[in-house]
Tab-separated table of C-alpha atoms in Angstrom:
chain	number	residue	atom	x	y	z
A	1	MET	CA	-16.943	-15.340	0.294
A	2	LEU	CA	-14.709	-12.319	0.788
A	3	THR	CA	-14.440	-10.557	4.118
A	4	SER	CA	-12.548	-7.658	5.608
A	5	ASN	CA	-12.369	-6.921	9.315
A	6	GLY	CA	-15.089	-9.534	9.706
A	7	TYR	CA	-17.539	-7.848	7.331
A	8	VAL	CA	-18.830	-9.917	4.407
A	9	LEU	CA	-18.399	-8.109	1.100
A	10	ASP	CA	-21.376	-8.109	-1.242
A	11	GLU	CA	-20.429	-9.729	-4.558
A	12	GLU	CA	-22.449	-7.053	-6.342
A	13	ARG	CA	-20.035	-4.483	-4.900
A	14	LEU	CA	-16.858	-6.238	-6.067
A	15	GLY	CA	-14.874	-5.530	-9.205
A	16	VAL	CA	-11.500	-6.362	-10.690
A	17	LEU	CA	-8.425	-4.167	-10.411
A	18	GLN	CA	-7.371	-3.286	-13.958
A	19	VAL	CA	-3.822	-4.085	-15.057
A	20	VAL	CA	-1.936	-1.405	-16.988
A	21	PRO	CA	-1.420	-2.854	-20.505
A	22	GLN	CA	2.182	-3.247	-21.626
A	23	PRO	CA	1.883	-0.760	-24.549
A	24	GLU	CA	0.937	2.009	-22.075
A	25	ARG	CA	3.813	1.428	-19.662
A	26	SER	CA	6.359	3.394	-21.668
A	27	GLU	CA	3.998	6.334	-22.222
A	28	ARG	CA	4.404	8.608	-19.217
A	29	ASP	CA	1.614	11.025	-20.157
A	30	VAL	CA	-0.760	8.106	-20.699
A	31	LEU	CA	0.168	6.634	-17.328
A	32	ARG	CA	-0.317	9.963	-15.581
A	33	ALA	CA	-3.730	10.382	-17.182
A	34	ARG	CA	-4.634	6.848	-16.119
A	35	LEU	CA	-3.531	7.553	-12.547
A	36	MET	CA	-5.664	10.706	-12.460
A	37	ARG	CA	-8.627	8.767	-13.847
A	38	ASP	CA	-8.392	5.588	-11.749
A	39	GLY	CA	-6.396	6.652	-8.700
A	40	TYR	CA	-4.049	3.675	-9.058
A	41	LEU	CA	-1.670	1.930	-11.448
A	42	TYR	CA	-1.579	-1.869	-11.248
A	43	LEU	CA	1.809	-2.838	-12.664
A	44	THR	CA	2.180	-6.590	-12.899
A	45	GLY	CA	5.724	-7.935	-13.013
A	46	LEU	CA	7.391	-4.572	-12.347
A	47	LEU	CA	9.850	-6.265	-9.996
A	48	ASP	CA	11.902	-9.409	-10.436
A	49	ALA	CA	9.851	-12.114	-8.702
A	50	ALA	CA	13.059	-13.822	-7.550
A	51	VAL	CA	14.166	-10.643	-5.745
A	52	VAL	CA	10.777	-10.462	-4.029
A	53	GLU	CA	10.913	-14.107	-2.971
A	54	GLN	CA	14.471	-13.664	-1.673
A	55	PHE	CA	13.343	-10.837	0.596
A	56	ARG	CA	10.365	-12.891	1.766
A	57	GLU	CA	12.713	-15.751	2.656
A	58	TYR	CA	15.039	-13.346	4.478
A	59	TYR	CA	12.110	-11.970	6.483
A	60	PHE	CA	10.814	-15.359	7.580
A	61	ARG	CA	14.303	-16.641	8.269
A	62	LEU	CA	14.797	-13.875	10.828
A	63	THR	CA	11.299	-13.857	12.294
A	64	GLY	CA	11.084	-17.648	12.315
A	65	ALA	CA	13.577	-17.757	15.146
A	66	ALA	CA	11.324	-15.573	17.301
A	67	THR	CA	9.646	-17.706	19.971
A	68	ASP	CA	7.132	-15.147	21.261
A	69	ARG	CA	5.564	-11.796	20.420
A	70	ALA	CA	8.239	-9.782	22.212
A	71	SER	CA	11.125	-11.445	20.380
A	72	TYR	CA	9.262	-11.110	17.065
A	73	ARG	CA	8.829	-7.371	17.615
A	74	LYS	CA	12.504	-7.020	18.523
A	75	VAL	CA	13.571	-8.706	15.289
A	76	LEU	CA	11.087	-6.723	13.193
A	77	PHE	CA	11.736	-3.246	14.567
A	78	GLU	CA	15.417	-3.527	15.492
A	79	GLU	CA	16.776	-5.716	12.691
A	80	ILE	CA	14.515	-5.913	9.634
A	81	VAL	CA	12.918	-2.453	9.405
A	82	PRO	CA	16.161	-0.451	9.853
A	83	GLY	CA	18.289	-3.072	8.128
A	84	PRO	CA	20.223	-2.696	4.857
A	85	GLU	CA	18.331	-5.561	3.196
A	86	TYR	CA	14.978	-3.784	3.509
A	87	ALA	CA	16.484	-0.454	2.459
A	88	ALA	CA	17.983	-2.041	-0.634
A	89	PHE	CA	14.741	-3.786	-1.521
A	90	CYS	CA	12.711	-0.571	-1.345
A	91	ALA	CA	15.255	1.424	-3.343
A	92	GLN	CA	16.047	-1.253	-5.937
A	93	PRO	CA	16.474	0.194	-9.443
A	94	ALA	CA	13.208	-1.329	-10.678
A	95	LEU	CA	11.414	0.911	-8.160
A	96	LYS	CA	13.616	3.975	-7.803
A	97	ASP	CA	14.268	4.322	-11.528
A	98	TRP	CA	10.572	3.912	-12.299
A	99	PHE	CA	9.625	6.693	-9.891
A	100	GLU	CA	12.380	8.963	-11.222
A	101	TRP	CA	11.045	8.451	-14.741
A	102	PHE	CA	7.387	8.800	-13.789
A	103	LEU	CA	7.848	11.848	-11.529
A	104	GLY	CA	10.207	13.544	-13.962
A	105	GLY	CA	12.745	14.426	-11.298
A	106	GLU	CA	14.841	13.146	-8.415
A	107	PRO	CA	12.712	10.724	-6.371
A	108	PHE	CA	12.590	10.789	-2.587
A	109	LEU	CA	11.762	7.662	-0.593
A	110	HIS	CA	10.202	8.221	2.816
A	111	ARG	CA	12.181	6.457	5.529
A	112	ARG	CA	9.007	5.297	7.283
A	113	LYS	CA	8.292	2.089	5.362
A	114	ILE	CA	5.792	-0.466	6.621
A	115	ILE	CA	5.775	-4.258	6.551
A	116	ARG	CA	2.459	-5.979	7.200
A	117	GLN	CA	2.065	-9.637	8.135
A	118	THR	CA	-1.287	-11.370	8.527
A	119	ALA	CA	-1.554	-15.003	9.542
A	120	PRO	CA	-4.294	-17.344	8.290
A	121	GLY	CA	-7.478	-16.932	10.263
A	122	GLU	CA	-6.646	-13.480	11.620
A	123	ILE	CA	-10.015	-11.859	11.020
A	124	GLY	CA	-12.207	-9.276	12.685
A	125	ILE	CA	-11.879	-5.561	13.386
A	126	GLY	CA	-8.286	-4.567	14.015
A	127	THR	CA	-6.658	-7.281	11.937
A	128	ALA	CA	-6.950	-6.345	8.264
A	129	THR	CA	-6.133	-2.731	7.391
A	130	GLN	CA	-9.292	-0.624	7.594
A	131	ALA	CA	-10.488	1.759	4.885
A	132	HIS	CA	-8.479	4.960	4.644
A	133	TYR	CA	-6.651	7.275	2.266
A	134	ASP	CA	-3.022	8.108	2.910
A	135	LEU	CA	-3.187	11.915	2.933
A	136	VAL	CA	-4.694	11.943	6.430
A	137	TYR	CA	-1.364	10.566	7.700
A	138	LEU	CA	0.832	12.820	5.512
A	139	ARG	CA	-0.638	16.288	5.827
A	140	GLU	CA	2.651	18.033	6.645
A	141	GLY	CA	4.129	17.432	3.196
A	142	SER	CA	3.158	17.330	-0.457
A	143	ASP	CA	-0.192	15.808	-1.370
A	144	GLN	CA	1.516	14.449	-4.493
A	145	VAL	CA	3.218	11.648	-2.596
A	146	LEU	CA	2.614	8.250	-4.208
A	147	SER	CA	2.326	4.969	-2.336
A	148	ALA	CA	3.603	1.675	-3.676
A	149	TRP	CA	1.915	-1.435	-2.273
A	150	ILE	CA	4.063	-4.503	-2.862
A	151	PRO	CA	2.973	-8.064	-2.081
A	152	LEU	CA	5.993	-9.929	-0.731
A	153	GLY	CA	5.177	-13.185	-2.450
A	154	ASP	CA	2.051	-14.329	-4.246
A	155	CYS	CA	-1.074	-12.852	-2.709
A	156	PRO	CA	-4.324	-14.231	-4.129
A	157	VAL	CA	-7.557	-12.631	-2.960
A	158	SER	CA	-8.005	-15.297	-0.282
A	159	ARG	CA	-4.692	-14.309	1.318
A	160	GLY	CA	-5.901	-10.795	2.084
A	161	GLY	CA	-4.531	-8.466	-0.542
A	162	LEU	CA	-5.325	-4.789	-0.911
A	163	ALA	CA	-8.704	-3.647	-2.236
A	164	TYR	CA	-9.380	-0.220	-3.768
A	165	LEU	CA	-12.651	1.696	-3.672
A	166	GLU	CA	-13.343	2.457	-7.321
A	167	GLY	CA	-13.151	6.134	-8.246
A	168	SER	CA	-13.006	7.204	-4.594
A	169	HIS	CA	-10.145	9.661	-5.142
A	170	HIS	CA	-12.388	11.974	-7.174
A	171	ARG	CA	-14.779	12.488	-4.264
A	172	VAL	CA	-11.949	12.705	-1.730
A	173	LEU	CA	-10.169	15.341	-3.833
A	174	ALA	CA	-13.345	17.390	-4.119
A	175	ASP	CA	-14.158	17.096	-0.423
A	176	GLU	CA	-10.591	17.942	0.582
A	177	ALA	CA	-10.595	21.012	-1.657
A	178	ALA	CA	-13.912	22.150	-0.171
A	179	GLY	CA	-12.696	21.579	3.382
A	180	ARG	CA	-15.283	18.885	4.041
A	181	LEU	CA	-12.813	16.103	4.743
A	182	LYS	CA	-10.169	17.448	7.093
A	183	ARG	CA	-10.114	14.080	8.746
A	184	PRO	CA	-7.892	13.141	11.691
A	185	ALA	CA	-5.081	10.657	11.139
A	186	ALA	CA	-7.266	7.587	11.475
A	187	SER	CA	-9.034	5.006	9.375
A	188	MET	CA	-12.430	5.918	7.948
A	189	THR	CA	-14.215	2.704	8.847
A	190	ALA	CA	-13.869	-1.063	9.188
A	191	ASP	CA	-17.238	-1.538	7.487
A	192	LEU	CA	-16.267	-1.843	3.827
A	193	PRO	CA	-19.760	-2.799	2.592
A	194	ALA	CA	-21.253	0.339	4.132
A	195	LEU	CA	-18.545	2.511	2.580
A	196	ALA	CA	-19.194	0.972	-0.846
A	197	THR	CA	-22.861	1.851	-0.456
A	198	GLU	CA	-22.069	5.387	0.704
A	199	TYR	CA	-19.782	5.994	-2.281
A	200	ASP	CA	-21.945	3.948	-4.676
A	201	ALA	CA	-18.753	2.220	-5.757
A	202	ASN	CA	-17.201	-1.229	-6.019
A	203	TRP	CA	-14.240	-2.603	-4.118
A	204	LEU	CA	-11.637	-3.658	-6.687
A	205	VAL	CA	-9.602	-6.785	-5.919
A	206	ALA	CA	-6.953	-8.877	-7.675
A	207	ASN	CA	-4.905	-12.053	-7.386
A	208	TYR	CA	-1.483	-10.470	-6.924
A	209	ALA	CA	1.745	-12.278	-7.781
A	210	ALA	CA	5.313	-11.802	-6.592
A	211	GLY	CA	6.744	-8.940	-8.646
A	212	ASP	CA	3.491	-6.983	-8.876
A	213	VAL	CA	3.266	-3.402	-7.599
A	214	VAL	CA	0.254	-1.132	-7.202
A	215	ILE	CA	0.918	2.611	-7.186
A	216	HIS	CA	-1.848	4.759	-5.715
A	217	THR	CA	-2.427	8.409	-4.951
A	218	ALA	CA	-2.707	9.909	-1.483
A	219	HIS	CA	-6.456	10.403	-2.071
A	220	THR	CA	-7.407	6.856	-3.097
A	221	ILE	CA	-9.391	4.902	-0.507
A	222	HIS	CA	-8.105	1.395	0.081
A	223	ALA	CA	-8.250	-1.398	2.635
A	224	ALA	CA	-7.092	-4.968	3.109
A	225	LEU	CA	-9.115	-8.159	2.985
A	226	ASP	CA	-9.056	-10.843	5.669
A	227	ASN	CA	-6.604	-13.690	5.238
A	228	VAL	CA	-8.856	-16.726	4.816
A	229	SER	CA	-6.146	-18.852	3.183
A	230	THR	CA	-3.711	-21.306	4.757
A	231	GLU	CA	-0.627	-19.192	3.982
A	232	MET	CA	0.966	-16.116	5.555
A	233	ARG	CA	0.186	-12.794	3.895
A	234	LEU	CA	3.201	-10.474	3.753
A	235	SER	CA	3.431	-7.080	2.070
A	236	THR	CA	5.137	-3.729	2.300
A	237	ASP	CA	3.922	-0.238	1.537
A	238	ILE	CA	6.385	2.539	0.791
A	239	ARG	CA	6.072	6.122	-0.402
A	240	TYR	CA	7.922	8.083	-3.047
A	241	GLN	CA	7.613	11.710	-4.133
A	242	ARG	CA	9.692	14.308	-5.933
A	243	ALA	CA	12.651	15.370	-3.794
A	244	ASP	CA	11.958	19.053	-4.461
A	245	ASP	CA	8.376	18.887	-3.107
A	246	ALA	CA	7.524	19.506	0.550
A	247	VAL	CA	8.343	16.466	2.708
A	248	ASP	CA	6.455	15.405	5.839
A	249	ALA	CA	9.271	15.357	8.421
A	250	ARG	CA	7.342	12.974	10.685
A	251	TRP	CA	7.814	10.215	8.093
A	252	GLN	CA	11.606	10.443	8.042
A	253	HIS	CA	12.174	7.954	10.864
A	254	HIS	CA	12.035	4.182	10.673
A	255	TRP	CA	8.568	2.745	11.124
A	256	HIS	CA	7.425	1.445	14.486
A	257	ASP	CA	3.849	0.469	15.295
A	258	ARG	CA	4.002	2.724	18.356
A	259	ASP	CA	5.341	5.814	16.591
A	260	GLY	CA	1.994	7.591	16.777
A	261	LEU	CA	1.462	7.764	13.024
């Protein structure tokens, strides 16, 4: 049984996230067409799994010394998020060089980068990330910004990985263009089954492994599943765009969960 924010997902509304085949990965035009069609690119093994695991170990080494919520937040927001280790991880050549190649120009990494941790059994509204598309949080810059969701360690479905609403970007793009979806900077809903019914679409899920990356557009609806495993779920989401496109200035400060974004 899969759940998100406490809602049980109907198996008839579940599908599998499609991996980009190796022969397509060196064909930029093919990848761009695939991104326009699907709204995401699931790139297994893009990163060195050992590098991912090293950062995961670094994270838990620092946060493991935190004895309460206040000390955990201090470590997270004052040491890890602005630290050189996180900066280096997010700008490692396997990521930066890929975006430079794919975008066809100098890539720009937004400074506001987010780390998400979900412990086993943390379920119910307000725990897993609710359904949303990223443009509602990035309206003061280019709508061509791309998000990279990176599991920091293996993340099978039971651990609460990201789920994508199949084909949702096509409707969002149309509604945005028609002015029907000038949504505030907030999630759409916690009720993923109802949204699947509304869009007549499946939620696509996958058993992610360390080294995998999913690239998605600013119009693609996504959400996280509940962590019903016995292990900690850890991930990061970062955003790249072309440096010569308009940049949302609000996203050029280090992330804090009280920054209003």
